PDB file of C-alpha atoms in Angstrom:
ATOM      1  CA  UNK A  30      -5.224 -68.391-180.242  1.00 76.00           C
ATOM      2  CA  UNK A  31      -2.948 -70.443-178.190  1.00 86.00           C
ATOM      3  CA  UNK A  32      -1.408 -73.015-180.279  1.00 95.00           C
ATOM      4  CA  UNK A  33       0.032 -76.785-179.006  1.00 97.00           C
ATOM      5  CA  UNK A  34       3.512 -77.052-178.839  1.00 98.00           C
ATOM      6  CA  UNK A  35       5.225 -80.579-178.098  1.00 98.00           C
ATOM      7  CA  UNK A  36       8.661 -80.679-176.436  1.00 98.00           C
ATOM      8  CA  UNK A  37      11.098 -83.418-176.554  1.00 98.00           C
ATOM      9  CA  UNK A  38      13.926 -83.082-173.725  1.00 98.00           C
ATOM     10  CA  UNK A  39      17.386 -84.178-173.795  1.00 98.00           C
ATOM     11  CA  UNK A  40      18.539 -87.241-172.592  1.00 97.00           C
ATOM     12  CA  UNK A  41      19.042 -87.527-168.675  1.00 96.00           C
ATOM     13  CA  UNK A  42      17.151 -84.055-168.132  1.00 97.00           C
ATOM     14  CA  UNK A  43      13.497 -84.919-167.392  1.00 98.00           C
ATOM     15  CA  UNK A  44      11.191 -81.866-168.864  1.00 98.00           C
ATOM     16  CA  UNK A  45      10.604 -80.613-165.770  1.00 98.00           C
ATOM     17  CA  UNK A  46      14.267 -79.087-165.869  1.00 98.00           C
ATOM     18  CA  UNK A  47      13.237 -76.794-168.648  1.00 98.00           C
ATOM     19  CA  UNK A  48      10.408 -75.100-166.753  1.00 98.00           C
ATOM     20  CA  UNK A  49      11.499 -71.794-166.888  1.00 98.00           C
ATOM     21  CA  UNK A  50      11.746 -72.074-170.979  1.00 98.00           C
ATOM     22  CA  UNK A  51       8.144 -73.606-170.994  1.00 98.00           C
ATOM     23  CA  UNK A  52       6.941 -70.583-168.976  1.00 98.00           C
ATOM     24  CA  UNK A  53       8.595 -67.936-171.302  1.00 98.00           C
ATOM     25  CA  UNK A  54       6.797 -69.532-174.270  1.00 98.00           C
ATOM     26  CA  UNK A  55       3.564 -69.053-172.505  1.00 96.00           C
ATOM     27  CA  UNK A  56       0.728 -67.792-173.021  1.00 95.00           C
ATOM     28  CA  UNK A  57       1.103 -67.968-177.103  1.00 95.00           C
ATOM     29  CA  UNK A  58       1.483 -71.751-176.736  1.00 97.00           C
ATOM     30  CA  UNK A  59       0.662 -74.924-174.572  1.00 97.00           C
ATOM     31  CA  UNK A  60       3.735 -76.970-173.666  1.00 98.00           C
ATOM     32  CA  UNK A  61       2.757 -80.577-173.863  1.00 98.00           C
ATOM     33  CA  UNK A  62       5.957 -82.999-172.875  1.00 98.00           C
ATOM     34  CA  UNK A  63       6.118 -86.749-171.240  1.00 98.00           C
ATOM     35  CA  UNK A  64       8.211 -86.468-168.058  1.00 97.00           C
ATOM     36  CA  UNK A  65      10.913 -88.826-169.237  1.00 98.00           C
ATOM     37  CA  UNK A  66      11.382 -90.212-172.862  1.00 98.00           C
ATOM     38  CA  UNK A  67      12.578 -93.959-172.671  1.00 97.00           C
ATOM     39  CA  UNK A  68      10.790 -95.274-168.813  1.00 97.00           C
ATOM     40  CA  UNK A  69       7.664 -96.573-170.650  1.00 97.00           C
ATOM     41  CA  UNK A  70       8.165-100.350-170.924  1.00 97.00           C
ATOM     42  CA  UNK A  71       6.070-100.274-173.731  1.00 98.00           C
ATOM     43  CA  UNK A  72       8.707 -98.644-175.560  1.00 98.00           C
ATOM     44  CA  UNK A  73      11.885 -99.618-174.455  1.00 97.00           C
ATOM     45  CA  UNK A  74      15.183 -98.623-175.977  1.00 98.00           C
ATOM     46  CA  UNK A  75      16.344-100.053-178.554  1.00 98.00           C
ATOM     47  CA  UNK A  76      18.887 -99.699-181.502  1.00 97.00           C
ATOM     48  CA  UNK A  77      18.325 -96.488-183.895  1.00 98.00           C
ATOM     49  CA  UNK A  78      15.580 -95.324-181.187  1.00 98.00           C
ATOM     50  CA  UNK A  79      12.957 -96.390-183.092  1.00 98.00           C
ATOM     51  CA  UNK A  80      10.577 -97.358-179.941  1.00 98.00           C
ATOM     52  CA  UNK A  81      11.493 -94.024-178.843  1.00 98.00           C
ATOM     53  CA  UNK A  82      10.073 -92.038-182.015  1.00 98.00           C
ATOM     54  CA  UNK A  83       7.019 -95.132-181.621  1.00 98.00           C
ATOM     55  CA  UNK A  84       6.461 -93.742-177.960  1.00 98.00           C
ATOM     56  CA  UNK A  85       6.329 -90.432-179.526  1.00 98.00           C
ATOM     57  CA  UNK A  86       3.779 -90.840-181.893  1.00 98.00           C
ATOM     58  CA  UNK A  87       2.056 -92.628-179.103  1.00 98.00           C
ATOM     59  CA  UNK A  88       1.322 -89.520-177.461  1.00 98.00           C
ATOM     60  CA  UNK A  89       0.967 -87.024-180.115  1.00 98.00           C
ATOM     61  CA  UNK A  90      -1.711 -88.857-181.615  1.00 98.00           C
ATOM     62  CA  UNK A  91      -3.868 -88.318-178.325  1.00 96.00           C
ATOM     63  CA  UNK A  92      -3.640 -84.912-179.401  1.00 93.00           C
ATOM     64  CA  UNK A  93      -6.623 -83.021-181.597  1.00 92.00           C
ATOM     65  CA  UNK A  94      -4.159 -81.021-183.450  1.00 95.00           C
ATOM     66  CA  UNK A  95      -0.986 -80.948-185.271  1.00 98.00           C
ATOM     67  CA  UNK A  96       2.059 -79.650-182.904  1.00 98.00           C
ATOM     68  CA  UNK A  97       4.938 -77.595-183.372  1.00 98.00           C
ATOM     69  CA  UNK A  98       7.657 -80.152-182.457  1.00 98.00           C
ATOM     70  CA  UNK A  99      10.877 -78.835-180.194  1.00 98.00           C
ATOM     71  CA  UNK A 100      13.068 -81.090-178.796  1.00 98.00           C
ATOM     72  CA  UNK A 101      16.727 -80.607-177.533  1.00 98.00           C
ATOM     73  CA  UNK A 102      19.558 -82.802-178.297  1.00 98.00           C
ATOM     74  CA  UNK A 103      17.715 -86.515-178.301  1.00 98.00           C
ATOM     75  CA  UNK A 104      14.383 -84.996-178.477  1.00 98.00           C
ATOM     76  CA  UNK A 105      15.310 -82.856-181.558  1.00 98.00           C
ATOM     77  CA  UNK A 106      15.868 -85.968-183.253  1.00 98.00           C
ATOM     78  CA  UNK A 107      12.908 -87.949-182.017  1.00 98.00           C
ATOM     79  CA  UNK A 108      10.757 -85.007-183.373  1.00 98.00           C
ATOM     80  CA  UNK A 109      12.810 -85.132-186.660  1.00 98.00           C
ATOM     81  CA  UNK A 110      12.171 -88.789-187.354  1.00 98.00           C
ATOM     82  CA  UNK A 111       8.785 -88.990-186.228  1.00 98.00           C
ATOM     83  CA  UNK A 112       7.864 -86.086-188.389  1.00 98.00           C
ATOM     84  CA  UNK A 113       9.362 -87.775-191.652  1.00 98.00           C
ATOM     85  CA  UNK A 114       7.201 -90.601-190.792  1.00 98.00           C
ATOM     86  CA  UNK A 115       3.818 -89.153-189.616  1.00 98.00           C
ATOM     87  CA  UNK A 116       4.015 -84.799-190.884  1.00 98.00           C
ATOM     88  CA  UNK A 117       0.214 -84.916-190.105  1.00 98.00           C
ATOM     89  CA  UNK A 118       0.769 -85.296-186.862  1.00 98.00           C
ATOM     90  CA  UNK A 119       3.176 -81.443-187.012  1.00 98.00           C
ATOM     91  CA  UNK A 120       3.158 -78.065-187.810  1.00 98.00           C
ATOM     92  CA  UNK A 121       6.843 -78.084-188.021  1.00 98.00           C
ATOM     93  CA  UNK A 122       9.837 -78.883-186.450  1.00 98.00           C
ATOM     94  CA  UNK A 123      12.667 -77.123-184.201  1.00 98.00           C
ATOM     95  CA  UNK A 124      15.760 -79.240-183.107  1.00 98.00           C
ATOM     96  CA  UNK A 125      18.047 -77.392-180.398  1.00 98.00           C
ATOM     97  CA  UNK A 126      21.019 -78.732-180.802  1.00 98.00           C
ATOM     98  CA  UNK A 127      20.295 -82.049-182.857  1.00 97.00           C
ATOM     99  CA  UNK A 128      22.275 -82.983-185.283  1.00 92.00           C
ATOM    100  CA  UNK A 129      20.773 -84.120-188.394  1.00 93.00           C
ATOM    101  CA  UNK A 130      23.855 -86.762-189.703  1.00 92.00           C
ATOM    102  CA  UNK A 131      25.540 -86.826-193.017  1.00 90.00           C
ATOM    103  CA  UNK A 132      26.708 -90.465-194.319  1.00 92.00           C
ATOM    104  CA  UNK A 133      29.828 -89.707-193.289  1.00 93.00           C
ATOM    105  CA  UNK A 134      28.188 -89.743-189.310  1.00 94.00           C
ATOM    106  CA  UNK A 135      26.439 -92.641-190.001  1.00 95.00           C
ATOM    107  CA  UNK A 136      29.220 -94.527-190.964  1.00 96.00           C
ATOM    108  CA  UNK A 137      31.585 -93.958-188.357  1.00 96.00           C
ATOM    109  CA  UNK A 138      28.270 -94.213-185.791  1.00 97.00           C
ATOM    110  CA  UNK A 139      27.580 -97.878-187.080  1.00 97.00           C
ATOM    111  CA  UNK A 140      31.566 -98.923-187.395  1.00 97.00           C
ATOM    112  CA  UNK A 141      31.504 -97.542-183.423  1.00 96.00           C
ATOM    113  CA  UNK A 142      28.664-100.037-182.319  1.00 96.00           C
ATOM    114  CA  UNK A 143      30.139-102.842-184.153  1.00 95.00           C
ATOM    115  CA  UNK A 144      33.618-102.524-183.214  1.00 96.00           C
ATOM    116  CA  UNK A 145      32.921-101.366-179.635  1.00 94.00           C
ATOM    117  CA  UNK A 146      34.086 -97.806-179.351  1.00 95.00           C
ATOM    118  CA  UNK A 147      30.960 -95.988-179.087  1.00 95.00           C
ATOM    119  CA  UNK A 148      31.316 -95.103-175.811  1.00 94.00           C
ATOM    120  CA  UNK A 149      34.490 -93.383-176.746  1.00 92.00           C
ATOM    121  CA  UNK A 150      32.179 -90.830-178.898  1.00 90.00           C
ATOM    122  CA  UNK A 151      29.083 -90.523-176.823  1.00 93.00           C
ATOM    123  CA  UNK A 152      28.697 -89.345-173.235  1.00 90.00           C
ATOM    124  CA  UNK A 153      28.053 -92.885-172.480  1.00 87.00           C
ATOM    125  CA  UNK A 154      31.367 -93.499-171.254  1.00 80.00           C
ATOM    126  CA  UNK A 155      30.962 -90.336-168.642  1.00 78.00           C
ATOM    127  CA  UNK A 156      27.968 -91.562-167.660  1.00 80.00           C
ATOM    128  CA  UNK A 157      29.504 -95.065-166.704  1.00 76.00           C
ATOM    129  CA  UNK A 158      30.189 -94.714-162.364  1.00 72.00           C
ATOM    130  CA  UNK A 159      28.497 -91.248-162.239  1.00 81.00           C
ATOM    131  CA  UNK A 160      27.794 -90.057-158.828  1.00 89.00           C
ATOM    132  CA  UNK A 161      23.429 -91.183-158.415  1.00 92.00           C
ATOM    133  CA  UNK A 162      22.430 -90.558-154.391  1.00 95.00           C
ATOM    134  CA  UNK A 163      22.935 -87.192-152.594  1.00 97.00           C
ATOM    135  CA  UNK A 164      22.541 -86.388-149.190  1.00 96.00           C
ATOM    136  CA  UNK A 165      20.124 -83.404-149.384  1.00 96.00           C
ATOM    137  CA  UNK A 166      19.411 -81.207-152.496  1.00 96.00           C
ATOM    138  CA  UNK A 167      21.802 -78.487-151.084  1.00 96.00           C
ATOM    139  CA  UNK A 168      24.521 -81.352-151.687  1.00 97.00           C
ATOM    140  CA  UNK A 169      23.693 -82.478-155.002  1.00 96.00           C
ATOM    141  CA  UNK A 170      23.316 -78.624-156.502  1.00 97.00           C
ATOM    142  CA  UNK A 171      26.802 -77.873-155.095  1.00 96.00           C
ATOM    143  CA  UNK A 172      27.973 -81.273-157.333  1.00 95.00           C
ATOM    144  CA  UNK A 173      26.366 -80.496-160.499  1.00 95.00           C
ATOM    145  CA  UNK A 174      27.123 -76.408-160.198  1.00 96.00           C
ATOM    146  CA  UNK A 175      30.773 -77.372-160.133  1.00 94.00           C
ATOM    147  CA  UNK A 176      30.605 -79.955-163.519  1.00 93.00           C
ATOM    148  CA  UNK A 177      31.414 -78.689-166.642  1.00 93.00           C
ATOM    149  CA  UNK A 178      28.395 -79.471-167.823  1.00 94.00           C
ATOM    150  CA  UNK A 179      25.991 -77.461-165.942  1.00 96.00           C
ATOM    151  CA  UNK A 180      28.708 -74.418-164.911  1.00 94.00           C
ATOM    152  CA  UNK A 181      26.676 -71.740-167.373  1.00 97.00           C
ATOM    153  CA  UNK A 182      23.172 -72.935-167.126  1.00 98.00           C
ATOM    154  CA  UNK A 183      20.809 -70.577-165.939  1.00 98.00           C
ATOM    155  CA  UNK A 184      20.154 -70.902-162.089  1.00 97.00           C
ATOM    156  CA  UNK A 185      16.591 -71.382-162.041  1.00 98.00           C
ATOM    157  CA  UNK A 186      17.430 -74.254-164.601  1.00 98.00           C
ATOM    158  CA  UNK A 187      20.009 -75.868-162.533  1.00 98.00           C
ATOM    159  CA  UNK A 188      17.545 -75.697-159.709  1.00 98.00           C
ATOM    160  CA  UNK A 189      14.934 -77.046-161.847  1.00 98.00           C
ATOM    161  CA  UNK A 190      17.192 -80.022-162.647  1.00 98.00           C
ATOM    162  CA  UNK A 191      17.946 -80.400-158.775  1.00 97.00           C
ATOM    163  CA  UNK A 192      14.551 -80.513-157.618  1.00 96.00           C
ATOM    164  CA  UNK A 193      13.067 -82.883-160.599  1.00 96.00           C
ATOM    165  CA  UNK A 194      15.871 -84.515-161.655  1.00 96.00           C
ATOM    166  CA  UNK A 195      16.633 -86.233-158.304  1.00 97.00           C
ATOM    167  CA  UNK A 196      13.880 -88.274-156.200  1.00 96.00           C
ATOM    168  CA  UNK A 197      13.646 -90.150-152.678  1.00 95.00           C
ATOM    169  CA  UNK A 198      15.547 -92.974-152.255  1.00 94.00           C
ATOM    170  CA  UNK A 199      15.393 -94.268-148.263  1.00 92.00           C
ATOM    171  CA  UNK A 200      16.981 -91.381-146.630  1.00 93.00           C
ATOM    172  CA  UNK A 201      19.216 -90.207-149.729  1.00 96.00           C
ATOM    173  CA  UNK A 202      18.394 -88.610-153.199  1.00 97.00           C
ATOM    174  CA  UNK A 203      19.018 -90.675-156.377  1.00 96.00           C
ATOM    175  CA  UNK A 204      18.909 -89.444-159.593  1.00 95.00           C
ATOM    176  CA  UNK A 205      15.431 -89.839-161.131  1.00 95.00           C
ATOM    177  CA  UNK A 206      16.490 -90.237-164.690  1.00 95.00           C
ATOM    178  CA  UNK A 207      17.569 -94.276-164.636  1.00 93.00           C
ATOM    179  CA  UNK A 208      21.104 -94.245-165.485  1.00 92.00           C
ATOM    180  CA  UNK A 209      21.341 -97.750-167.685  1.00 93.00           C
ATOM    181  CA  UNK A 210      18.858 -96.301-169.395  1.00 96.00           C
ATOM    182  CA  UNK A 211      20.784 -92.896-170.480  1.00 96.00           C
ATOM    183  CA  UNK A 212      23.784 -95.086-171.228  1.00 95.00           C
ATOM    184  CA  UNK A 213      21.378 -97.327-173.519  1.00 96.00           C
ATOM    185  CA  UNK A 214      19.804 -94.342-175.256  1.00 97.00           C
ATOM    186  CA  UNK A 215      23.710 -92.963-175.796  1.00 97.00           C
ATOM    187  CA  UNK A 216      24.831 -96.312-177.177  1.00 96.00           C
ATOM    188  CA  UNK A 217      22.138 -97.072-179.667  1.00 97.00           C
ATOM    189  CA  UNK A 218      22.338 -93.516-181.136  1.00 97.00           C
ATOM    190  CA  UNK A 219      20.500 -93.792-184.812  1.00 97.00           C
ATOM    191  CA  UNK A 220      22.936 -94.377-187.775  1.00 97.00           C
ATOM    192  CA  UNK A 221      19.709 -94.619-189.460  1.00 97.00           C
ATOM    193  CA  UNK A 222      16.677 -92.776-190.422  1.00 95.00           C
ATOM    194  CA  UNK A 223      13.680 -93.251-191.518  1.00 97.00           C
ATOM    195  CA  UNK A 224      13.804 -90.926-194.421  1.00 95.00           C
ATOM    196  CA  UNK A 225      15.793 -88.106-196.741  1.00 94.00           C
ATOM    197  CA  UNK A 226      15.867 -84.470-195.624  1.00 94.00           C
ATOM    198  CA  UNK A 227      14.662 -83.841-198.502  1.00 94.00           C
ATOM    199  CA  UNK A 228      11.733 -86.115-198.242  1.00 96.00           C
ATOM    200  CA  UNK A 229      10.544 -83.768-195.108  1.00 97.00           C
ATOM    201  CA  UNK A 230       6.924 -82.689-195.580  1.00 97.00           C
ATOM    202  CA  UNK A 231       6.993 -80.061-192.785  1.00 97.00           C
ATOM    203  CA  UNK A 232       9.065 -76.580-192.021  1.00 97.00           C
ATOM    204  CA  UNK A 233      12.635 -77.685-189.907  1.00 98.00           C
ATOM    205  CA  UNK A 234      14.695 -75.924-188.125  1.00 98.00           C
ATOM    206  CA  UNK A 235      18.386 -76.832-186.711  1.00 98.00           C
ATOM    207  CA  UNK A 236      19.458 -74.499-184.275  1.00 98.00           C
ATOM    208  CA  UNK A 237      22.928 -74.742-182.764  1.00 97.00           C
ATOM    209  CA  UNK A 238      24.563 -73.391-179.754  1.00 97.00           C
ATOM    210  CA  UNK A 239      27.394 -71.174-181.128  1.00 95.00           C
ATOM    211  CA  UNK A 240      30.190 -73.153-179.262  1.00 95.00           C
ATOM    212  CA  UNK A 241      28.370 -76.791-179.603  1.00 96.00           C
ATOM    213  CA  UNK A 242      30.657 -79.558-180.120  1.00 93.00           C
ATOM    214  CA  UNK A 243      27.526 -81.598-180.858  1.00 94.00           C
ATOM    215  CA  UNK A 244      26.401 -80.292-183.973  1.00 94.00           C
ATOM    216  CA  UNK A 245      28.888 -78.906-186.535  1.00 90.00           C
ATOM    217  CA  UNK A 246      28.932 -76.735-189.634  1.00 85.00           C
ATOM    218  CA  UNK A 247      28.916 -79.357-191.888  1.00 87.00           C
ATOM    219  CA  UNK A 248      25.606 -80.318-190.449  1.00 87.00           C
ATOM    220  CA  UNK A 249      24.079 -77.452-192.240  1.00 86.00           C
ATOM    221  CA  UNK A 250      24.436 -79.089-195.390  1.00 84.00           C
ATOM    222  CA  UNK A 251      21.594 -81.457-195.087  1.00 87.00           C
ATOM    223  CA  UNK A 252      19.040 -79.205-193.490  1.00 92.00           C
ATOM    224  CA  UNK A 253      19.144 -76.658-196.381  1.00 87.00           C
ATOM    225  CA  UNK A 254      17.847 -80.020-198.407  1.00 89.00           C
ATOM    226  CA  UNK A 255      14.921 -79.763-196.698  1.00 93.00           C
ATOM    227  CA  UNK A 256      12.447 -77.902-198.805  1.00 93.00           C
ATOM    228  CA  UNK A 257      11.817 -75.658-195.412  1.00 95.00           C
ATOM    229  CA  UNK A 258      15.058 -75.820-194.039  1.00 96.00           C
ATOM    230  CA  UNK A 259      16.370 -73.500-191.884  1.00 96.00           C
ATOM    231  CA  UNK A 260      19.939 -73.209-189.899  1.00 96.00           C
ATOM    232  CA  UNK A 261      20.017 -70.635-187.230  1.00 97.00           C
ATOM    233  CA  UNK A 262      22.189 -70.269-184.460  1.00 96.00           C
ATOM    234  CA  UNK A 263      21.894 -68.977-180.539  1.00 97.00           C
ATOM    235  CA  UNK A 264      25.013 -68.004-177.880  1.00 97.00           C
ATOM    236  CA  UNK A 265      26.130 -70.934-176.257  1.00 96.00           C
ATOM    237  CA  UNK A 266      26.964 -74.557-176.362  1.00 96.00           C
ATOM    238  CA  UNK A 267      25.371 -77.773-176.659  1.00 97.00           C
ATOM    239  CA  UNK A 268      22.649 -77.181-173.367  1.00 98.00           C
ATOM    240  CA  UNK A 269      21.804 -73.471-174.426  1.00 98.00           C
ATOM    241  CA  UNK A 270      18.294 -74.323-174.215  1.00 98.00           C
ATOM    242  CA  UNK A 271      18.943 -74.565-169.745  1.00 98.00           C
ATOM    243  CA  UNK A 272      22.057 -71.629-169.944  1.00 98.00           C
ATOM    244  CA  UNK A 273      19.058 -69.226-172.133  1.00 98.00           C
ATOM    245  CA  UNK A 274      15.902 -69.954-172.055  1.00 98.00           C
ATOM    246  CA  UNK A 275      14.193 -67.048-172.541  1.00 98.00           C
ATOM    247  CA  UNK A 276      16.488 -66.691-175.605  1.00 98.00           C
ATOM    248  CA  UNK A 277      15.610 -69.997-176.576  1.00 98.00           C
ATOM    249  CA  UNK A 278      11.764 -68.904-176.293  1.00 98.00           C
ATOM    250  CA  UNK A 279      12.263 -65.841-177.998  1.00 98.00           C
ATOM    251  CA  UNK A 280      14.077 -67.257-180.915  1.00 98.00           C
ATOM    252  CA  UNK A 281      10.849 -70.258-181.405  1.00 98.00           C
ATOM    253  CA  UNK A 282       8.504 -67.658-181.166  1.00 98.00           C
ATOM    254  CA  UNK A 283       9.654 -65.581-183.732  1.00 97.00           C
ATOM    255  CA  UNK A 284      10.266 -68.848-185.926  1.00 98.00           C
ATOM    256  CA  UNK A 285       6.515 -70.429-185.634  1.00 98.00           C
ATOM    257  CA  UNK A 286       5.348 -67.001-186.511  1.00 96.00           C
ATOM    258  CA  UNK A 287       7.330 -66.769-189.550  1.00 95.00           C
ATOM    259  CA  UNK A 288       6.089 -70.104-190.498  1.00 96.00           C
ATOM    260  CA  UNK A 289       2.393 -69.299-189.839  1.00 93.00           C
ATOM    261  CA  UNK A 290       3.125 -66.795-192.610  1.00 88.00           C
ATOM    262  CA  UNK A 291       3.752 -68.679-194.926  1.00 73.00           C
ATOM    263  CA  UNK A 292       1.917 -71.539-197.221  1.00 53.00           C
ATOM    264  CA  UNK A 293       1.999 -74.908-196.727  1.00 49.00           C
ATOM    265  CA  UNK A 294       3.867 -76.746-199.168  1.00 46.00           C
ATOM    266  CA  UNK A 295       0.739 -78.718-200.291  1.00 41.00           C
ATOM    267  CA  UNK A 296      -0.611 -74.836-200.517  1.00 36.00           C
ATOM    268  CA  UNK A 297       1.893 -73.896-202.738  1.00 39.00           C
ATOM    269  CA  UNK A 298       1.917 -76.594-204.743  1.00 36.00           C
TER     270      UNK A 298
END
């Protein structure tokens, strides 16, 4: 029985970039996604995301079923808080390379917003004068191919991000993602939540790209408070869900059927 699986993308990558990850986790489950997290001005960003996870539950409650929640990098922690608020609404809940942040994050996260320097430890200040309009898509995938960044995604991904990311502007391309809006969603990065790991009602999982400089060992620590807590780890860096997907599919397979498994918590009880 194909089961509903809810995916959360990163921030500046519309889900239509991960594609080719959505299609290796079919048929076993149906990928439900918005296009881009943050456009709705019903919801608009704001500090600690909190009308982000509100937009979230928004659209998982249209569903008739609890979800398994996967999101990458922002969308990890959407999922993460929006499950410690509403864990009716999930099975349980994946975050690809989402840190879940000790007090010792917090506090330097809030002391950066109040003292101006959080640009200096997000990508918002790389995102300030970024390159937005392209000539043709054969221009703009030579531009990102060469970036850090994108140099070991996988090339249907890139692609992916070429075709959706960008959209008609006149006779140019422009980036489809709104770019004060990535730099908002950078600078009002949560240095709250809305709960304890520990208070988690549903299974977790943090898993890491081996070489992430995103989340850290130390951020272990709090997912193995979780009373289904799980750390687990995958080749790359912080965007190994676009450099292996079908890695990435493998590896969430595997986990939701391990899960399935086993009791609920309120079965175990």
């Amino acid at each position: 029985m194909t089961q509903t699986l809810f995916f959360a993308h990163a921030n500046g990558f519309p889900s239509a970039t991960y594609g080719k990850l959505f299609a290796s986790l079919a048929p076993d489950y149906q990928v439900r996604h918005l296009p881009q997290h943050g456009h709705d001005p019903r919801f608009p960003v704001n500090d600690n995301w909190s009308n982000l996870v509100d937009e979230l539950i928004h659209h998982l409650e249209q569903g008739d079923e609890p979800v398994w929640g996967v999101g990458h990098s922002l969308g990890g922690v959407l999922h993460y808080h929006a499950a410690l608020l509403r864990p009716e609404l999930y099975r349980g809940v994946a975050m690809l390379d989402s840190p879940v942040l000790t007090l010792a994050d917090k506090v330097v996260i809030r002391a950066a917003k109040r003292f101006g320097f959080i640009d200096r430890i997000t990508p918002a200040g790389r995102t300030l004068g970024r390159r937005e309009e392209f000539v043709d898509l054969a221009e703009a995938r030579d531009y990102f191919a060469a970036k850090t960044l994108f140099r070991r995604f996988d090339p249907d991904c890139l692609d992916a991000y070429v075709q959706h990311g960008l959209q008609p502007a006149g006779e140019r391309l422009r980036l489809r993602f709104d770019a004060a809006t990535e730099i908002s969603i950078y600078r009002s990065v949560p240095h709250t939540s809305p709960g304890r790991p520990q208070q988690l009602q549903v299974p977790l999982a943090l898993v890491r790209g081996r070489h992430s400089r995103v989340v850290l060992p130390h951020h272990a620590h709090l997912v193995r408070r979780v009373p289904r807590g799980e750390y687990l780890t995958l080749p790359g860096g912080h965007m190994f869900p676009l450099e292996r997907p079908q890695d990435t599919a493998a590896l969430l397979k595997q986990l939701f059927a391990r899960w399935s498994e086993k009791p609920s918590l309120e079965q175990s009880a």
